Amino acid sequence: FFFQAEDGIRDDLVTGVQTCALPILDEGSEFVFRATASDVADGDLTADVEWYRADGDQEFLGTGGTLTITLPDGRNTIAAFVFDKRRSEASDTVSVDAYVPVLSAAQGHSTFYIRSDSTLWMSEYSDTSHLWFYHPEGMTGMASVTSYAGASLAVKSDGTLWNITPRTYDWSEISQVEGIEGVASVSTGHPSRAMAVKTDGTLWNLTYDDSAQRFNGASQVEGMKGVASASGGLNHAVAVKTNGTLWSRGAENLSAMGDSTKHYCPNNPTFCASRYRDVWQPVMTGVASALANDHGTWILKKDGTLWHVGFYLWEGEGAEHLTPALITSDVASFVGAKDWAVIVKTDGTMWRMGPNQPLQRTMTDVRSVWAADDPQYFRVFIVKTDGTLWRTYGGEENCLVNIVPLRKCMN
């Protein structure tokens, strides 16, 4: 007896697997299950295979070697039975945990998913496959998750903030960040610049313990109120207020402060700011969101234009945008880290730019993207409009070139 399920993208998505987790569209996605059966005395019995739902009522689904069915969100257990002429039975089942990947983040070889039931799940992967998939104990009622350089944080719907520290392939240490409640959003950025925004619009710095690999405290940033979001890089930080103004603090050449002095340092570009302003100040209006990283700042304005300031390598030799430079328009969302960015436009096309790679289109029918914004691993995860999940892989120089569909099943 041989049992197989596939989604039209990979022919061997589920083969001899008892449990599988698959991303779906909000309204559900269509999957094809296949079974073949034979008997030494009776020959091929594939046409006699009977299909049932094995969760709850034993709903009969059809006969034959192929079952096409739309799976909704949640646990779906499908069973296949066959009887030979002596009524001897053979059967197999597979449980498909179908989920809508609402919010996600990644770091290194770990990927974090908040499913539509607000539970947090994690997986470990190689270049082309997800090898393990598990739910950290107590991680329910989740609102968001973010990660960078080994520092991962999750916000629960009750406003509490939690550390997630992967220890083994199927176990993570979970601990609450003390000294802060009422959290609306959090940005790890670089751990030394991690910040949280509370529901009252106040901005808070988070304290990171390198030895324990977790955050252990918080302190309020004086004078910063009405904050909607914040992001921290290695030498600077940015925040967007609810009125659309962008505020920045730190290295002037990385944070859109308008300093016209040339700061390019080919051997160590992240540490070559000539001036460091330790005071938050407004620098731009009409901003929807901003992302700070080690080399500069990405700025998405409310009119859909994407801007950049800081060090870049897109045209070969290193250079700097000393003031905000327009990159492209009609942008719906983007992710970026160091010298590269992946952009999703309003028409569903995906674009990339990076070292020696000017802006170019790479994919269509894209719903959303997120990134493993980690110094050692440059991975981009892509959810297409058909509900399939894809990921780039490869070294830093070609991390945006190799795109493969993800296999996320566990034996």
mmCIF file of C-alpha atoms in Angstrom:
data_model
loop_
_atom_site.group_PDB
_atom_site.id
_atom_site.type_symbol
_atom_site.label_atom_id
_atom_site.label_comp_id
_atom_site.label_asym_id
_atom_site.label_seq_id
_atom_site.Cartn_x
_atom_site.Cartn_y
_atom_site.Cartn_z
ATOM 1 C CA PHE A 1 0.000 0.000 0.000
ATOM 2 C CA PHE A 2 1.458 3.372 -1.037
ATOM 3 C CA PHE A 3 0.003 6.749 -0.036
ATOM 4 C CA GLN A 4 0.966 10.111 -1.479
ATOM 5 C CA ALA A 5 -0.347 13.687 -1.446
ATOM 6 C CA GLU A 6 0.762 16.548 -3.628
ATOM 7 C CA ASP A 7 -0.093 20.206 -4.215
ATOM 8 C CA GLY A 8 0.707 20.614 -7.908
ATOM 9 C CA ILE A 9 4.075 22.226 -7.198
ATOM 10 C CA ARG A 10 6.066 19.264 -5.864
ATOM 11 C CA ASP A 11 5.115 15.770 -6.957
ATOM 12 C CA ASP A 12 6.421 14.203 -3.735
ATOM 13 C CA LEU A 13 5.165 16.695 -1.171
ATOM 14 C CA VAL A 14 3.830 14.006 1.164
ATOM 15 C CA THR A 15 5.077 10.480 0.689
ATOM 16 C CA GLY A 16 4.857 7.984 3.516
ATOM 17 C CA VAL A 17 4.521 10.891 5.950
ATOM 18 C CA GLN A 18 2.059 10.717 8.832
ATOM 19 C CA THR A 19 1.974 14.425 9.732
ATOM 20 C CA CYS A 20 2.498 17.422 7.500
ATOM 21 C CA ALA A 21 2.097 21.206 7.877
ATOM 22 C CA LEU A 22 1.177 23.115 4.723
ATOM 23 C CA PRO A 23 0.400 26.802 4.063
ATOM 24 C CA ILE A 24 -2.975 27.574 2.457
ATOM 25 C CA LEU A 25 -4.968 30.553 1.234
ATOM 26 C CA ASP A 26 -7.487 32.193 3.562
ATOM 27 C CA GLU A 27 -10.386 30.342 1.920
ATOM 28 C CA GLY A 28 -8.518 27.026 1.763
ATOM 29 C CA SER A 29 -6.389 25.397 -0.939
ATOM 30 C CA GLU A 30 -6.915 22.427 -3.208
ATOM 31 C CA PHE A 31 -4.729 19.334 -2.715
ATOM 32 C CA VAL A 32 -4.483 16.032 -4.526
ATOM 33 C CA PHE A 33 -4.050 12.779 -2.608
ATOM 34 C CA ARG A 34 -3.010 9.629 -4.433
ATOM 35 C CA ALA A 35 -2.981 5.989 -3.366
ATOM 36 C CA THR A 36 -1.934 2.805 -5.121
ATOM 37 C CA ALA A 37 -2.725 -0.668 -3.830
ATOM 38 C CA SER A 38 -2.050 -4.177 -5.057
ATOM 39 C CA ASP A 39 -2.375 -7.738 -3.840
ATOM 40 C CA VAL A 40 -0.343 -10.771 -4.831
ATOM 41 C CA ALA A 41 -3.473 -12.835 -5.527
ATOM 42 C CA ASP A 42 -5.844 -10.105 -6.762
ATOM 43 C CA GLY A 43 -3.518 -7.785 -8.649
ATOM 44 C CA ASP A 44 -4.046 -4.034 -8.878
ATOM 45 C CA LEU A 45 -6.648 -2.761 -6.377
ATOM 46 C CA THR A 46 -6.128 0.982 -6.839
ATOM 47 C CA ALA A 47 -9.609 1.499 -8.306
ATOM 48 C CA ASP A 48 -11.114 0.022 -5.110
ATOM 49 C CA VAL A 49 -9.454 2.464 -2.715
ATOM 50 C CA GLU A 50 -11.996 4.268 -0.515
ATOM 51 C CA TRP A 51 -11.313 7.748 0.924
ATOM 52 C CA TYR A 52 -12.665 9.068 4.233
ATOM 53 C CA ARG A 53 -12.171 11.952 6.608
ATOM 54 C CA ALA A 54 -10.722 10.404 9.766
ATOM 55 C CA ASP A 55 -11.268 13.438 12.019
ATOM 56 C CA GLY A 56 -14.721 13.562 13.613
ATOM 57 C CA ASP A 57 -17.381 11.844 11.511
ATOM 58 C CA GLN A 58 -16.110 9.239 9.068
ATOM 59 C CA GLU A 59 -17.197 11.250 6.032
ATOM 60 C CA PHE A 60 -16.942 9.286 2.786
ATOM 61 C CA LEU A 61 -15.025 11.267 0.164
ATOM 62 C CA GLY A 62 -14.844 8.989 -2.872
ATOM 63 C CA THR A 63 -13.161 5.992 -4.478
ATOM 64 C CA GLY A 64 -10.244 5.370 -6.779
ATOM 65 C CA GLY A 65 -6.566 6.152 -6.731
ATOM 66 C CA THR A 66 -6.941 9.939 -6.679
ATOM 67 C CA LEU A 67 -8.748 12.294 -4.294
ATOM 68 C CA THR A 68 -8.968 16.034 -5.010
ATOM 69 C CA ILE A 69 -10.125 18.054 -2.020
ATOM 70 C CA THR A 70 -9.971 21.601 -0.642
ATOM 71 C CA LEU A 71 -8.465 21.662 2.838
ATOM 72 C CA PRO A 72 -9.608 24.384 5.261
ATOM 73 C CA ASP A 73 -7.543 25.868 8.065
ATOM 74 C CA GLY A 74 -6.794 23.428 10.893
ATOM 75 C CA ARG A 75 -6.136 19.701 11.281
ATOM 76 C CA ASN A 76 -7.334 17.560 8.357
ATOM 77 C CA THR A 77 -6.902 13.799 8.666
ATOM 78 C CA ILE A 78 -7.449 11.868 5.437
ATOM 79 C CA ALA A 79 -7.672 8.054 5.402
ATOM 80 C CA ALA A 80 -7.464 5.609 2.511
ATOM 81 C CA PHE A 81 -8.775 2.019 2.803
ATOM 82 C CA VAL A 82 -8.734 -0.923 0.453
ATOM 83 C CA PHE A 83 -10.070 -4.489 0.771
ATOM 84 C CA ASP A 84 -8.979 -7.509 -1.192
ATOM 85 C CA LYS A 85 -11.433 -10.165 -2.344
ATOM 86 C CA ARG A 86 -11.084 -11.958 1.008
ATOM 87 C CA ARG A 87 -12.014 -8.674 2.785
ATOM 88 C CA SER A 88 -8.545 -8.288 4.241
ATOM 89 C CA GLU A 89 -7.993 -4.594 4.915
ATOM 90 C CA ALA A 90 -5.058 -2.283 4.236
ATOM 91 C CA SER A 91 -5.142 1.388 5.209
ATOM 92 C CA ASP A 92 -3.069 4.482 5.771
ATOM 93 C CA THR A 93 -3.745 8.021 7.011
ATOM 94 C CA VAL A 94 -2.080 11.396 6.839
ATOM 95 C CA SER A 95 -2.852 14.413 9.042
ATOM 96 C CA VAL A 96 -2.388 17.732 7.289
ATOM 97 C CA ASP A 97 -2.107 20.788 9.536
ATOM 98 C CA ALA A 98 -3.301 23.412 7.069
ATOM 99 C CA TYR A 99 -2.607 26.981 8.145
ATOM 100 C CA VAL A 100 -2.626 30.515 6.806
ATOM 101 C CA PRO A 101 0.880 31.958 7.410
ATOM 102 C CA VAL A 102 -0.348 35.226 8.903
ATOM 103 C CA LEU A 103 2.841 36.577 10.480
ATOM 104 C CA SER A 104 6.306 35.125 10.134
ATOM 105 C CA ALA A 105 9.959 35.762 10.855
ATOM 106 C CA ALA A 106 13.200 33.882 10.413
ATOM 107 C CA GLN A 107 16.693 33.714 11.839
ATOM 108 C CA GLY A 108 19.541 31.469 10.736
ATOM 109 C CA HIS A 109 18.052 28.044 10.047
ATOM 110 C CA SER A 110 14.947 28.670 12.197
ATOM 111 C CA THR A 111 11.629 29.954 10.864
ATOM 112 C CA PHE A 112 8.788 31.253 13.049
ATOM 113 C CA TYR A 113 5.120 31.154 12.031
ATOM 114 C CA ILE A 114 2.079 32.596 13.755
ATOM 115 C CA ARG A 115 -0.829 30.596 12.471
ATOM 116 C CA SER A 116 -4.395 31.831 12.082
ATOM 117 C CA ASP A 117 -5.280 30.288 15.476
ATOM 118 C CA SER A 118 -2.669 32.639 17.060
ATOM 119 C CA THR A 119 -0.293 29.817 18.003
ATOM 120 C CA LEU A 120 3.444 30.090 17.368
ATOM 121 C CA TRP A 121 5.183 27.324 15.434
ATOM 122 C CA MET A 122 8.839 26.869 14.540
ATOM 123 C CA SER A 123 10.680 24.868 11.925
ATOM 124 C CA GLU A 124 14.294 24.052 11.173
ATOM 125 C CA TYR A 125 15.360 23.732 7.548
ATOM 126 C CA SER A 126 18.134 22.853 5.167
ATOM 127 C CA ASP A 127 18.592 24.596 1.809
ATOM 128 C CA THR A 128 15.510 23.014 0.239
ATOM 129 C CA SER A 129 13.489 21.288 2.972
ATOM 130 C CA HIS A 130 11.929 21.944 6.354
ATOM 131 C CA LEU A 131 13.236 19.171 8.564
ATOM 132 C CA TRP A 132 11.363 19.707 11.859
ATOM 133 C CA PHE A 133 8.161 21.513 12.728
ATOM 134 C CA TYR A 134 7.025 22.060 16.319
ATOM 135 C CA HIS A 135 4.993 24.268 18.652
ATOM 136 C CA PRO A 136 6.877 25.772 21.644
ATOM 137 C CA GLU A 137 4.937 25.127 24.827
ATOM 138 C CA GLY A 138 2.913 28.105 26.054
ATOM 139 C CA MET A 139 3.212 30.108 22.838
ATOM 140 C CA THR A 140 -0.493 30.797 22.288
ATOM 141 C CA GLY A 141 -2.414 34.041 21.878
ATOM 142 C CA MET A 142 0.397 35.439 19.752
ATOM 143 C CA ALA A 143 0.252 38.828 18.014
ATOM 144 C CA SER A 144 3.656 39.138 16.287
ATOM 145 C CA VAL A 145 7.158 37.692 16.117
ATOM 146 C CA THR A 146 10.454 39.187 14.979
ATOM 147 C CA SER A 147 14.042 38.010 14.821
ATOM 148 C CA TYR A 148 17.567 39.152 14.027
ATOM 149 C CA ALA A 149 21.059 37.712 14.604
ATOM 150 C CA GLY A 150 19.945 35.086 17.107
ATOM 151 C CA ALA A 151 17.662 37.451 19.046
ATOM 152 C CA SER A 152 13.987 36.516 18.674
ATOM 153 C CA LEU A 153 11.028 38.194 20.349
ATOM 154 C CA ALA A 154 7.296 37.496 20.323
ATOM 155 C CA VAL A 155 4.443 39.757 21.424
ATOM 156 C CA LYS A 156 1.312 38.193 22.860
ATOM 157 C CA SER A 157 -2.143 39.706 22.434
ATOM 158 C CA ASP A 158 -2.134 40.572 26.155
ATOM 159 C CA GLY A 159 0.830 42.920 25.552
ATOM 160 C CA THR A 160 3.499 40.759 27.186
ATOM 161 C CA LEU A 161 6.890 40.346 25.500
ATOM 162 C CA TRP A 162 8.693 37.002 25.261
ATOM 163 C CA ASN A 163 12.183 35.748 24.380
ATOM 164 C CA ILE A 164 12.491 32.741 22.050
ATOM 165 C CA THR A 165 15.926 31.126 22.246
ATOM 166 C CA PRO A 166 16.320 27.974 20.075
ATOM 167 C CA ARG A 167 18.433 25.404 21.932
ATOM 168 C CA THR A 168 17.958 22.223 19.885
ATOM 169 C CA TYR A 169 16.167 21.326 16.647
ATOM 170 C CA ASP A 170 12.896 20.695 18.489
ATOM 171 C CA TRP A 171 13.141 22.749 21.688
ATOM 172 C CA SER A 172 13.368 26.461 22.460
ATOM 173 C CA GLU A 173 13.814 28.257 25.766
ATOM 174 C CA ILE A 174 10.909 30.647 26.388
ATOM 175 C CA SER A 175 11.106 33.499 28.930
ATOM 176 C CA GLN A 176 9.173 36.716 29.520
ATOM 177 C CA VAL A 177 11.015 40.028 29.167
ATOM 178 C CA GLU A 178 10.761 41.738 32.530
ATOM 179 C CA GLY A 179 10.007 45.389 33.127
ATOM 180 C CA ILE A 180 7.633 46.005 30.234
ATOM 181 C CA GLU A 181 3.956 45.326 29.505
ATOM 182 C CA GLY A 182 1.360 46.727 27.124
ATOM 183 C CA VAL A 183 3.617 46.120 24.102
ATOM 184 C CA ALA A 184 2.105 46.837 20.681
ATOM 185 C CA SER A 185 5.115 46.050 18.468
ATOM 186 C CA VAL A 186 8.809 45.274 18.716
ATOM 187 C CA SER A 187 11.845 45.514 16.451
ATOM 188 C CA THR A 188 14.951 43.491 17.236
ATOM 189 C CA GLY A 189 17.030 45.130 14.498
ATOM 190 C CA HIS A 190 20.520 44.748 15.897
ATOM 191 C CA PRO A 191 20.185 43.430 19.489
ATOM 192 C CA SER A 192 21.993 46.500 20.821
ATOM 193 C CA ARG A 193 19.313 48.695 19.210
ATOM 194 C CA ALA A 194 16.196 46.625 19.938
ATOM 195 C CA MET A 195 13.134 48.700 20.775
ATOM 196 C CA ALA A 196 9.495 48.202 21.704
ATOM 197 C CA VAL A 197 6.495 50.451 21.094
ATOM 198 C CA LYS A 198 3.755 50.318 23.708
ATOM 199 C CA THR A 199 0.046 50.714 23.089
ATOM 200 C CA ASP A 200 0.227 54.203 24.603
ATOM 201 C CA GLY A 201 2.684 55.275 21.862
ATOM 202 C CA THR A 202 5.760 55.420 24.083
ATOM 203 C CA LEU A 203 9.125 54.081 22.887
ATOM 204 C CA TRP A 204 11.276 51.732 24.980
ATOM 205 C CA ASN A 205 14.860 50.461 24.650
ATOM 206 C CA LEU A 206 15.401 46.757 25.383
ATOM 207 C CA THR A 207 18.452 45.436 27.228
ATOM 208 C CA TYR A 208 20.134 42.364 25.709
ATOM 209 C CA ASP A 209 22.200 39.812 27.656
ATOM 210 C CA ASP A 210 24.780 38.366 25.243
ATOM 211 C CA SER A 211 25.746 35.442 27.483
ATOM 212 C CA ALA A 212 22.152 34.311 28.032
ATOM 213 C CA GLN A 213 21.065 35.207 24.465
ATOM 214 C CA ARG A 214 17.922 36.952 25.610
ATOM 215 C CA PHE A 215 16.507 40.358 26.561
ATOM 216 C CA ASN A 216 16.189 40.985 30.282
ATOM 217 C CA GLY A 217 14.919 44.541 30.762
ATOM 218 C CA ALA A 218 13.488 47.741 29.271
ATOM 219 C CA SER A 219 13.752 51.498 29.775
ATOM 220 C CA GLN A 220 11.563 54.278 28.380
ATOM 221 C CA VAL A 221 12.959 56.722 25.815
ATOM 222 C CA GLU A 222 12.276 60.186 27.153
ATOM 223 C CA GLY A 223 10.456 62.609 24.888
ATOM 224 C CA MET A 224 9.351 60.065 22.275
ATOM 225 C CA LYS A 225 5.553 59.818 22.258
ATOM 226 C CA GLY A 226 2.965 59.088 19.603
ATOM 227 C CA VAL A 227 5.228 56.411 18.080
ATOM 228 C CA ALA A 228 3.732 53.889 15.642
ATOM 229 C CA SER A 229 6.823 51.773 14.856
ATOM 230 C CA ALA A 230 10.589 51.700 15.386
ATOM 231 C CA SER A 231 13.658 49.961 13.965
ATOM 232 C CA GLY A 232 17.286 49.778 15.063
ATOM 233 C CA GLY A 233 20.541 49.258 13.175
ATOM 234 C CA LEU A 234 24.080 48.853 14.487
ATOM 235 C CA ASN A 235 24.895 52.577 14.752
ATOM 236 C CA HIS A 236 21.505 54.270 14.459
ATOM 237 C CA ALA A 237 17.779 53.895 15.046
ATOM 238 C CA VAL A 238 14.619 55.258 13.422
ATOM 239 C CA ALA A 239 11.006 55.640 14.523
ATOM 240 C CA VAL A 240 7.820 56.546 12.655
ATOM 241 C CA LYS A 241 5.197 58.510 14.541
ATOM 242 C CA THR A 242 1.446 58.225 14.012
ATOM 243 C CA ASN A 243 1.458 61.548 12.141
ATOM 244 C CA GLY A 244 3.833 60.097 9.516
ATOM 245 C CA THR A 245 7.022 61.871 10.624
ATOM 246 C CA LEU A 246 10.272 59.901 10.583
ATOM 247 C CA TRP A 247 12.607 60.456 13.533
ATOM 248 C CA SER A 248 16.191 59.242 13.786
ATOM 249 C CA ARG A 249 19.067 59.054 16.221
ATOM 250 C CA GLY A 250 22.700 58.008 15.798
ATOM 251 C CA ALA A 251 25.115 57.992 12.869
ATOM 252 C CA GLU A 252 24.189 60.845 10.535
ATOM 253 C CA ASN A 253 25.279 59.188 7.298
ATOM 254 C CA LEU A 254 22.993 56.187 7.945
ATOM 255 C CA SER A 255 19.860 57.803 9.309
ATOM 256 C CA ALA A 256 18.616 60.454 6.845
ATOM 257 C CA MET A 257 19.854 63.401 8.909
ATOM 258 C CA GLY A 258 20.954 65.278 5.813
ATOM 259 C CA ASP A 259 24.665 65.399 6.617
ATOM 260 C CA SER A 260 26.505 66.103 3.329
ATOM 261 C CA THR A 261 29.956 64.964 4.501
ATOM 262 C CA LYS A 262 31.434 61.963 2.658
ATOM 263 C CA HIS A 263 31.841 59.041 5.056
ATOM 264 C CA TYR A 264 32.634 56.038 2.838
ATOM 265 C CA CYS A 265 35.118 53.689 4.540
ATOM 266 C CA PRO A 266 35.764 50.617 2.347
ATOM 267 C CA ASN A 267 37.237 48.478 5.127
ATOM 268 C CA ASN A 268 34.582 49.102 7.737
ATOM 269 C CA PRO A 269 31.585 51.040 6.399
ATOM 270 C CA THR A 270 29.382 50.442 9.439
ATOM 271 C CA PHE A 271 31.709 52.287 11.823
ATOM 272 C CA CYS A 272 32.708 55.332 9.789
ATOM 273 C CA ALA A 273 30.205 57.999 10.787
ATOM 274 C CA SER A 274 32.011 61.248 11.530
ATOM 275 C CA ARG A 275 29.223 62.529 13.763
ATOM 276 C CA TYR A 276 26.826 60.754 16.081
ATOM 277 C CA ARG A 277 23.735 62.571 17.309
ATOM 278 C CA ASP A 278 22.463 61.166 20.580
ATOM 279 C CA VAL A 279 19.179 63.076 20.323
ATOM 280 C CA TRP A 280 16.049 62.013 18.439
ATOM 281 C CA GLN A 281 15.081 64.500 15.723
ATOM 282 C CA PRO A 282 12.550 64.618 12.838
ATOM 283 C CA VAL A 283 13.956 64.097 9.340
ATOM 284 C CA MET A 284 11.074 63.353 6.934
ATOM 285 C CA THR A 285 7.271 63.502 6.631
ATOM 286 C CA GLY A 286 4.639 61.342 4.919
ATOM 287 C CA VAL A 287 6.337 58.104 6.012
ATOM 288 C CA ALA A 288 4.482 54.778 6.346
ATOM 289 C CA SER A 289 7.341 52.620 7.671
ATOM 290 C CA ALA A 290 11.137 52.540 7.971
ATOM 291 C CA LEU A 291 13.751 49.826 8.406
ATOM 292 C CA ALA A 292 17.186 50.467 9.900
ATOM 293 C CA ASN A 293 20.042 48.020 9.368
ATOM 294 C CA ASP A 294 23.819 47.990 9.720
ATOM 295 C CA HIS A 295 24.427 49.957 6.524
ATOM 296 C CA GLY A 296 21.582 52.466 6.347
ATOM 297 C CA THR A 297 17.833 53.065 6.346
ATOM 298 C CA TRP A 298 15.003 52.003 4.021
ATOM 299 C CA ILE A 299 11.985 54.324 4.014
ATOM 300 C CA LEU A 300 8.529 53.540 2.587
ATOM 301 C CA LYS A 301 6.381 56.643 2.180
ATOM 302 C CA LYS A 302 2.590 56.741 2.217
ATOM 303 C CA ASP A 303 2.522 57.474 -1.514
ATOM 304 C CA GLY A 304 4.131 54.057 -2.227
ATOM 305 C CA THR A 305 7.631 55.367 -3.003
ATOM 306 C CA LEU A 306 10.659 53.596 -1.507
ATOM 307 C CA TRP A 307 13.712 55.590 -0.441
ATOM 308 C CA HIS A 308 17.177 54.696 0.843
ATOM 309 C CA VAL A 309 19.930 56.474 2.742
ATOM 310 C CA GLY A 310 23.347 55.091 3.667
ATOM 311 C CA PHE A 311 25.961 52.739 2.223
ATOM 312 C CA TYR A 312 25.186 50.519 -0.811
ATOM 313 C CA LEU A 313 26.871 48.233 -3.378
ATOM 314 C CA TRP A 314 24.253 47.985 -6.142
ATOM 315 C CA GLU A 315 26.403 49.597 -8.818
ATOM 316 C CA GLY A 316 29.658 47.751 -8.119
ATOM 317 C CA GLU A 317 31.996 49.802 -5.970
ATOM 318 C CA GLY A 318 30.651 50.986 -2.649
ATOM 319 C CA ALA A 319 28.926 54.347 -2.435
ATOM 320 C CA GLU A 320 26.591 56.263 -0.156
ATOM 321 C CA HIS A 321 23.254 57.996 -0.336
ATOM 322 C CA LEU A 322 24.027 60.899 1.981
ATOM 323 C CA THR A 323 20.426 62.113 1.797
ATOM 324 C CA PRO A 324 17.297 60.021 1.029
ATOM 325 C CA ALA A 325 17.381 58.755 -2.566
ATOM 326 C CA LEU A 326 14.288 57.534 -4.455
ATOM 327 C CA ILE A 327 14.593 53.836 -5.391
ATOM 328 C CA THR A 328 11.210 52.966 -6.956
ATOM 329 C CA SER A 329 7.447 53.574 -6.721
ATOM 330 C CA ASP A 330 4.168 51.612 -6.424
ATOM 331 C CA VAL A 331 5.598 49.635 -3.502
ATOM 332 C CA ALA A 332 3.240 47.576 -1.336
ATOM 333 C CA SER A 333 5.852 46.109 1.031
ATOM 334 C CA PHE A 334 9.561 45.367 1.247
ATOM 335 C CA VAL A 335 12.256 43.639 3.295
ATOM 336 C CA GLY A 336 15.902 44.612 3.416
ATOM 337 C CA ALA A 337 19.171 43.920 5.190
ATOM 338 C CA LYS A 338 22.601 45.449 4.740
ATOM 339 C CA ASP A 339 23.185 45.790 0.981
ATOM 340 C CA TRP A 340 20.046 44.196 -0.439
ATOM 341 C CA ALA A 341 16.283 44.572 -0.605
ATOM 342 C CA VAL A 342 13.304 42.580 -1.873
ATOM 343 C CA ILE A 343 10.310 44.650 -2.939
ATOM 344 C CA VAL A 344 6.689 43.648 -3.603
ATOM 345 C CA LYS A 345 4.832 46.107 -5.806
ATOM 346 C CA THR A 346 1.102 46.765 -5.864
ATOM 347 C CA ASP A 347 0.727 44.656 -9.028
ATOM 348 C CA GLY A 348 2.106 41.553 -7.212
ATOM 349 C CA THR A 349 5.518 41.577 -8.890
ATOM 350 C CA MET A 350 8.605 40.954 -6.751
ATOM 351 C CA TRP A 351 11.828 42.893 -7.363
ATOM 352 C CA ARG A 352 15.324 42.544 -5.927
ATOM 353 C CA MET A 353 18.461 44.610 -5.648
ATOM 354 C CA GLY A 354 21.772 43.814 -3.990
ATOM 355 C CA PRO A 355 25.559 43.777 -4.438
ATOM 356 C CA ASN A 356 26.281 44.338 -8.152
ATOM 357 C CA GLN A 357 22.558 43.842 -8.841
ATOM 358 C CA PRO A 358 20.513 46.917 -9.790
ATOM 359 C CA LEU A 359 16.744 46.747 -9.354
ATOM 360 C CA GLN A 360 15.244 43.865 -11.393
ATOM 361 C CA ARG A 361 12.016 41.849 -11.442
ATOM 362 C CA THR A 362 12.269 38.228 -10.286
ATOM 363 C CA MET A 363 8.750 36.885 -9.628
ATOM 364 C CA THR A 364 5.037 37.530 -10.171
ATOM 365 C CA ASP A 365 1.831 36.845 -8.236
ATOM 366 C CA VAL A 366 3.475 37.505 -4.861
ATOM 367 C CA ARG A 367 1.355 38.210 -1.805
ATOM 368 C CA SER A 368 3.998 38.923 0.854
ATOM 369 C CA VAL A 369 7.656 38.440 1.756
ATOM 370 C CA TRP A 370 9.714 38.295 4.926
ATOM 371 C CA ALA A 371 13.408 37.806 5.523
ATOM 372 C CA ALA A 372 15.889 36.034 7.766
ATOM 373 C CA ASP A 373 17.639 39.310 8.541
ATOM 374 C CA ASP A 374 20.713 37.642 9.970
ATOM 375 C CA PRO A 375 24.394 38.457 9.331
ATOM 376 C CA GLN A 376 25.183 34.826 8.488
ATOM 377 C CA TYR A 377 22.067 33.790 6.561
ATOM 378 C CA PHE A 378 20.434 35.872 3.821
ATOM 379 C CA ARG A 379 17.138 34.084 3.257
ATOM 380 C CA VAL A 380 13.923 35.504 1.836
ATOM 381 C CA PHE A 381 10.569 33.753 2.278
ATOM 382 C CA ILE A 382 7.803 34.359 -0.251
ATOM 383 C CA VAL A 383 4.062 33.655 -0.063
ATOM 384 C CA LYS A 384 2.460 33.649 -3.516
ATOM 385 C CA THR A 385 -1.188 34.420 -4.239
ATOM 386 C CA ASP A 386 -1.861 30.698 -4.837
ATOM 387 C CA GLY A 387 -0.854 29.988 -1.215
ATOM 388 C CA THR A 388 2.469 28.307 -2.017
ATOM 389 C CA LEU A 389 5.491 29.141 0.110
ATOM 390 C CA TRP A 390 8.913 29.731 -1.461
ATOM 391 C CA ARG A 391 12.390 30.538 -0.188
ATOM 392 C CA THR A 392 15.652 31.797 -1.638
ATOM 393 C CA TYR A 393 18.879 30.036 -0.732
ATOM 394 C CA GLY A 394 22.572 30.267 -1.415
ATOM 395 C CA GLY A 395 25.468 32.370 -0.206
ATOM 396 C CA GLU A 396 25.435 36.095 0.368
ATOM 397 C CA GLU A 397 26.429 36.866 -3.206
ATOM 398 C CA ASN A 398 23.561 34.929 -4.793
ATOM 399 C CA CYS A 399 21.018 34.700 -2.012
ATOM 400 C CA LEU A 400 18.327 36.370 -4.103
ATOM 401 C CA VAL A 401 18.834 34.226 -7.186
ATOM 402 C CA ASN A 402 17.932 30.648 -6.237
ATOM 403 C CA ILE A 403 14.212 30.399 -5.454
ATOM 404 C CA VAL A 404 12.624 27.048 -4.575
ATOM 405 C CA PRO A 405 9.233 25.926 -3.205
ATOM 406 C CA LEU A 406 9.439 24.872 0.437
ATOM 407 C CA ARG A 407 8.764 21.363 1.606
ATOM 408 C CA LYS A 408 7.555 21.493 5.200
ATOM 409 C CA CYS A 409 6.656 17.993 6.310
ATOM 410 C CA MET A 410 7.960 15.953 9.202
ATOM 411 C CA ASN A 411 8.296 12.189 9.517
#
